[in-house]
Short mmCIF file of C-alpha atoms in Angstrom, two decimals:
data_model
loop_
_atom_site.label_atom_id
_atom_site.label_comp_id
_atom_site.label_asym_id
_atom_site.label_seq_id
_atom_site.Cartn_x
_atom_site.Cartn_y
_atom_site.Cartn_z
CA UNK A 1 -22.63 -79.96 -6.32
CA UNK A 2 -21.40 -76.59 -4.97
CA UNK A 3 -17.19 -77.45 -3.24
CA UNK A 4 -17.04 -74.96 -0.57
CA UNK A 5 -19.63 -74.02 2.24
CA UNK A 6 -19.65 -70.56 1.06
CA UNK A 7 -21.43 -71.55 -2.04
CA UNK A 8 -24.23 -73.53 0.31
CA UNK A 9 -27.60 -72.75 -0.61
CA UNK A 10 -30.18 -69.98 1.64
CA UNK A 11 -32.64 -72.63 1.51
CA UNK A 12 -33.61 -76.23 0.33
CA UNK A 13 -33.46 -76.37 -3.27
CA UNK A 14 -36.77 -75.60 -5.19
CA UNK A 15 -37.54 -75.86 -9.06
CA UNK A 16 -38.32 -72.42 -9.48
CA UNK A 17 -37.09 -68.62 -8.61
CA UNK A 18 -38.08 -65.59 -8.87
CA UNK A 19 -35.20 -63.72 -11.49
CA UNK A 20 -34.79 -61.05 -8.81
CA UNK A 21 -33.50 -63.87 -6.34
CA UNK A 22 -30.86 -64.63 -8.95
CA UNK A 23 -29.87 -61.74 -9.61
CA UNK A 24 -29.87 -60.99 -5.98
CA UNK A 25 -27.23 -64.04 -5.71
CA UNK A 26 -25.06 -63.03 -8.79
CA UNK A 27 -24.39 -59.73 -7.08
CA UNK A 28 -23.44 -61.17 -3.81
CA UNK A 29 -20.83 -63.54 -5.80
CA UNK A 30 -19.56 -61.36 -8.66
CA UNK A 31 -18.36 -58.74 -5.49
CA UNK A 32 -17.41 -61.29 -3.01
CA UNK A 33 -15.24 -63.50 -6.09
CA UNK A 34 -15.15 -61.46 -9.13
CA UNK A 35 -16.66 -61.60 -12.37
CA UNK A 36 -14.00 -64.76 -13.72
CA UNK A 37 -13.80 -66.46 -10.36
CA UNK A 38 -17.88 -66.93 -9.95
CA UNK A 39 -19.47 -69.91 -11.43
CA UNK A 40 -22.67 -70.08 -12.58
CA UNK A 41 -22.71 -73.30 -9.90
CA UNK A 42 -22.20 -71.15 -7.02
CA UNK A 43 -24.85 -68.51 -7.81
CA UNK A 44 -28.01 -71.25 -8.42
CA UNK A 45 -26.75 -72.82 -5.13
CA UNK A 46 -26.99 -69.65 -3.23
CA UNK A 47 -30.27 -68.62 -4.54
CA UNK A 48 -31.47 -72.33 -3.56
CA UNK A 49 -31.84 -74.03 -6.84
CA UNK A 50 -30.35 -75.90 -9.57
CA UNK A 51 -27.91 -74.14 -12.33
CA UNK A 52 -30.87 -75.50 -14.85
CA UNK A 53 -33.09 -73.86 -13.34
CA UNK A 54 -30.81 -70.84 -13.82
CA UNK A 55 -30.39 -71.30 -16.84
CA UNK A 56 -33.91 -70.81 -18.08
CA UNK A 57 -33.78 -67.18 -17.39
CA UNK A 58 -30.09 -66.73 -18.09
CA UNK A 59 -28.28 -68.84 -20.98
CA UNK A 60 -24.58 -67.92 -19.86
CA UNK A 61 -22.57 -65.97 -16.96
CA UNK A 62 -22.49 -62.86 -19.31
CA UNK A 63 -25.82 -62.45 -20.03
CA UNK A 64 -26.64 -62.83 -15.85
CA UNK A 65 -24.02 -60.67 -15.74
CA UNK A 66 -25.86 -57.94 -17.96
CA UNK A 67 -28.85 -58.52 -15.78
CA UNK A 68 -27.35 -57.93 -12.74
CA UNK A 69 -25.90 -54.39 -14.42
CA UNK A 70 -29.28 -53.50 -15.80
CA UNK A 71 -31.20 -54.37 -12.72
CA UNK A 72 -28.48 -52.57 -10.34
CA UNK A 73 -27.81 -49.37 -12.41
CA UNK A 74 -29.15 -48.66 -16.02
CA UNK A 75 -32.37 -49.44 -15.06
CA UNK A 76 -32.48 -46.73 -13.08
CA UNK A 77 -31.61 -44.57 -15.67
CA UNK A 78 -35.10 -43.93 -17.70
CA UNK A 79 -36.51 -42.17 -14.37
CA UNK A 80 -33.32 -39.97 -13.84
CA UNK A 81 -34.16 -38.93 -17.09
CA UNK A 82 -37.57 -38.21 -16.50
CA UNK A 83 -37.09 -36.22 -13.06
CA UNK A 84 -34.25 -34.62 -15.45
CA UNK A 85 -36.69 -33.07 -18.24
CA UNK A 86 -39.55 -32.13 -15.64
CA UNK A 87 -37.26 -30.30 -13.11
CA UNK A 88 -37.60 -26.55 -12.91
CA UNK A 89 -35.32 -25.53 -10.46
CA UNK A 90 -31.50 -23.75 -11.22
CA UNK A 91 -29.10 -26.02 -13.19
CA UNK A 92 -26.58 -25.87 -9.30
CA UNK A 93 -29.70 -26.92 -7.29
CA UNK A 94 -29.93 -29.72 -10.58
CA UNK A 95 -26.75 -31.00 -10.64
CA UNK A 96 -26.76 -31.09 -6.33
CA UNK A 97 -30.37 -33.70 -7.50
CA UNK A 98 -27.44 -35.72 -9.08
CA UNK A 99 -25.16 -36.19 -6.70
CA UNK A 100 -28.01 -37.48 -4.23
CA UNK A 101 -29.33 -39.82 -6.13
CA UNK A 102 -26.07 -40.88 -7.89
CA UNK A 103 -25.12 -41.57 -4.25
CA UNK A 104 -28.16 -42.80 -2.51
CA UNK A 105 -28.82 -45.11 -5.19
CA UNK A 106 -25.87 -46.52 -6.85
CA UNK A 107 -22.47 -45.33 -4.67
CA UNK A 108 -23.36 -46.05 -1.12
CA UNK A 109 -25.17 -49.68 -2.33
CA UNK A 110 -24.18 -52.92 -3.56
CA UNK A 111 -24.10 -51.17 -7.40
CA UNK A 112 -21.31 -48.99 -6.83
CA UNK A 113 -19.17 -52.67 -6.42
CA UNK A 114 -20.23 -53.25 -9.96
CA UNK A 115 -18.75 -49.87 -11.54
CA UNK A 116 -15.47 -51.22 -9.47
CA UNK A 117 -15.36 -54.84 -10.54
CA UNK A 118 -15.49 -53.09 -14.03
CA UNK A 119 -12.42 -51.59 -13.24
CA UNK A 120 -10.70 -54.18 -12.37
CA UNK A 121 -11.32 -56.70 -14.80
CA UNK A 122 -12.29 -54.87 -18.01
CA UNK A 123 -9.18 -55.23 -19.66
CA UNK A 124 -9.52 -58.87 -19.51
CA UNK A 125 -13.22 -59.39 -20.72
CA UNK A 126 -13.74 -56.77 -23.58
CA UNK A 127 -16.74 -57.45 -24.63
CA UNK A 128 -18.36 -57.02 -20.81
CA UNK A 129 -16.09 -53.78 -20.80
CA UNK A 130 -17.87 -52.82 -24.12
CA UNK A 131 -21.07 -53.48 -23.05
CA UNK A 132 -20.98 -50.97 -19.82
CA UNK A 133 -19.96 -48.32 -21.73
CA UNK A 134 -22.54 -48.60 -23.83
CA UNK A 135 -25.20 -49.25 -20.89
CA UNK A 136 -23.69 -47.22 -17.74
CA UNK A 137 -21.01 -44.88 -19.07
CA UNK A 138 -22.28 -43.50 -21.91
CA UNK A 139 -26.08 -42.36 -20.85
CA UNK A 140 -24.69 -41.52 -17.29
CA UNK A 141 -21.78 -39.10 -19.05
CA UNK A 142 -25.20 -37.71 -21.35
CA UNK A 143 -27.12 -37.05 -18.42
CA UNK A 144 -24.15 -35.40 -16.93
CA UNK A 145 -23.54 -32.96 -19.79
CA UNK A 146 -26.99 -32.21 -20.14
CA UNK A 147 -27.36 -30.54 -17.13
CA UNK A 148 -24.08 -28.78 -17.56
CA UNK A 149 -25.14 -27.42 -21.09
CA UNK A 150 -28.40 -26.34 -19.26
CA UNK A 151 -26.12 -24.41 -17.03
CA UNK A 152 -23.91 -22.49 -20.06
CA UNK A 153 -27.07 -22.01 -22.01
CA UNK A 154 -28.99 -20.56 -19.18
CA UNK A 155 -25.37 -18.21 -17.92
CA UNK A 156 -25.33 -20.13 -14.81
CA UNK A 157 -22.39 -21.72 -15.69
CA UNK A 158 -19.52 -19.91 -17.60
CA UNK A 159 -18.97 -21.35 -20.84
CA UNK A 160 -16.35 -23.88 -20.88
CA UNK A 161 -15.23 -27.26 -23.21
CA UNK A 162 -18.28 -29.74 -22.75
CA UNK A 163 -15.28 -32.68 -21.35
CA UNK A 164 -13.51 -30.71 -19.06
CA UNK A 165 -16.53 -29.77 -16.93
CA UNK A 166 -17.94 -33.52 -17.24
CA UNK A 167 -14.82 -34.32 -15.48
CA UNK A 168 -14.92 -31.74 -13.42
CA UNK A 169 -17.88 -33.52 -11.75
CA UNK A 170 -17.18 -36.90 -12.28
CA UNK A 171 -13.43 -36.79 -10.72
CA UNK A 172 -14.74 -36.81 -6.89
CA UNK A 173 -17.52 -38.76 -7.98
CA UNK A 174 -14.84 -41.65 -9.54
CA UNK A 175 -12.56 -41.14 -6.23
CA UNK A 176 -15.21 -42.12 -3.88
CA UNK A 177 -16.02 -45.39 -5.37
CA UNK A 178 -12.54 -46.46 -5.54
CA UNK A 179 -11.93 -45.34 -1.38
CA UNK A 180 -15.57 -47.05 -0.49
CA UNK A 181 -13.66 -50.50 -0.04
CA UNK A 182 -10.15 -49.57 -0.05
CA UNK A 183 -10.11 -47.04 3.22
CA UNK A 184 -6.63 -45.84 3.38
CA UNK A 185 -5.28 -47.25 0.46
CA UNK A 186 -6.13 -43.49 -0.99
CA UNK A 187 -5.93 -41.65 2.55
CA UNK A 188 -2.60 -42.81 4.48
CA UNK A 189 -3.83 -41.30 7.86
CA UNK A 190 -7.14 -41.36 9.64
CA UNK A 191 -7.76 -37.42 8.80
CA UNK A 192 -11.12 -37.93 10.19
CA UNK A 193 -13.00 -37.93 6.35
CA UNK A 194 -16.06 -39.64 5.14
CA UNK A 195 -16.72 -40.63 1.58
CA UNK A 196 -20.20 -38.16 2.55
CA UNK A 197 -17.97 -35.19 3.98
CA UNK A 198 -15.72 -35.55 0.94
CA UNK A 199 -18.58 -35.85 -1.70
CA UNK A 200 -19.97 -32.46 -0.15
CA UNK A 201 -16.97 -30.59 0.18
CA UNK A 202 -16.08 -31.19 -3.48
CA UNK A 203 -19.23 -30.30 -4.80
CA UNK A 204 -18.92 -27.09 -3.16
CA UNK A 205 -15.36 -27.05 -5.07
CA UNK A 206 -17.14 -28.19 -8.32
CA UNK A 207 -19.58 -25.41 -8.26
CA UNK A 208 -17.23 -22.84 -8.09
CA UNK A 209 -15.68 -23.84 -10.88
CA UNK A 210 -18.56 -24.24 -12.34
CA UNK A 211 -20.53 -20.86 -11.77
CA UNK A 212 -20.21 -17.76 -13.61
CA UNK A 213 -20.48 -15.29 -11.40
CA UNK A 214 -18.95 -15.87 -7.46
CA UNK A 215 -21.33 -17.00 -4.88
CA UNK A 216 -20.95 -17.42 -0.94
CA UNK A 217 -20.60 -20.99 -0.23
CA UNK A 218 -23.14 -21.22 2.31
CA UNK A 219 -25.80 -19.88 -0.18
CA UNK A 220 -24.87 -23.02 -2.59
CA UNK A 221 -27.39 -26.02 -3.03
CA UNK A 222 -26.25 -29.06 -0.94
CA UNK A 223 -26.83 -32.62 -2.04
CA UNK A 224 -28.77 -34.15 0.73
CA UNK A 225 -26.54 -37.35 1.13
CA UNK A 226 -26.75 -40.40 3.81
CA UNK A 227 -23.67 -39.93 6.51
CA UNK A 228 -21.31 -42.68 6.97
CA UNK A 229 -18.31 -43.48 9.14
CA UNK A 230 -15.27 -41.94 9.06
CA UNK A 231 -12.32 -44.54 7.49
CA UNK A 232 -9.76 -45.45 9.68
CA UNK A 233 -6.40 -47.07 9.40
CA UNK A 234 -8.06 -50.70 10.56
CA UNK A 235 -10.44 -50.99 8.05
CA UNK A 236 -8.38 -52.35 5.54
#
């Protein structure tokens, strides 16, 4: 039986599930404990039913674990890349498309606690580390460079090394989900930011960089991202 009234079940137990109610749970747990300090217990409680039950859509913690990964983030991946081979627009107004939905979809939601519980415990489970590579990292990075090699093909972009533009774009991107829970653990003082003000300010930045020839800032595409409160010293 679950030892501590966090771990109490929603509801009376039942026999059955849906998988999306599990996986529901798992997420609440693996960001509230961890990935090592969640049980298996804990999650079937919370979801309001036994760990057997559990169990007959998910034979271990890691593989509920790669549900909750696929189900949160590389599922979402097969109609990025869809939108991504029917969009017509420039490869700036493209790569603005990425930011959004990178942010209103995984960043600003209970996924973007995934890519940082990655971070923190990868070293000590390799073969979870391993696998999101292989199912986040990897075809996000593609997607990435494939709209920045649309850019130097087309002369948009000036021609630069494939890697250093990737992480041209992904170094804001990388900051933000780190500052999301950690408020001024990367900004000292309250200088009045948002992890929105930042995003679009260093896209701005990015697409300089980016761009071959030089172009007004106010003429640049803007992501069209959700607003959120500024970070201030008490919100550690």
């Amino acid at each position: 039986m679950p030892d501590s009234s966090t771990d109490a079940p929603r509801r009376s137990r039942r026999k059955e599930a849906r998988p999306g109610e599990l996986l529901e749970a798992a997420l609440s747990l693996f960001l509230e404990k961890g990935y090592a300090a969640t049980r298996v217990e804990a999650v079937a409680a919370r979801a309001g039913v036994s760990k057997g039950t559990l169990f007959l859509y998910f034979p271990s913690k890691e593989e509920l674990f790669k549900a909750v990964v696929r189900h949160s983030i590389s599922g979402c991946y097969a109609d990025w890349q869809l939108e991504l081979d029917r969009y017509q627009g420039s490869s700036a107004a493209l790569l603005a498309r990425a930011f959004e939905v990178w942010w209103q979809q995984i960043a600003s939601t209970q996924a973007g606690g995934i890519c940082r519980l990655m971070w923190a415990e990868a070293a000590h489970f390799p073969e979870l580390a391993a696998f999101y590579r292989h199912e986040v990292d990897e075809p996000g990075h593609a997607m990435l460079e494939r709209i920045l090699q649309r850019g130097m093909d087309s002369g948009e972009f000036r021609p630069m090394p494939l890697g250093e533009a990737l992480y041209l774009v992904l170094t804001p991107m990388t900051f933000v989900m780190l500052w999301q829970p950690s408020g001024t653990l990367c900004l000292p003082l309250d200088h009045g930011l948002t992890p929105h003000s930042y995003l679009l300010s260093q896209f701005r930045n990015c697409l300089r960089g980016l761009l071959r020839e030089p172009v007004d800032a106010d003429t640049l595409p803007q992501p069209q991202l959700h607003p959120t409160q500024p970070l201030k010293t008490t919100d550690i």
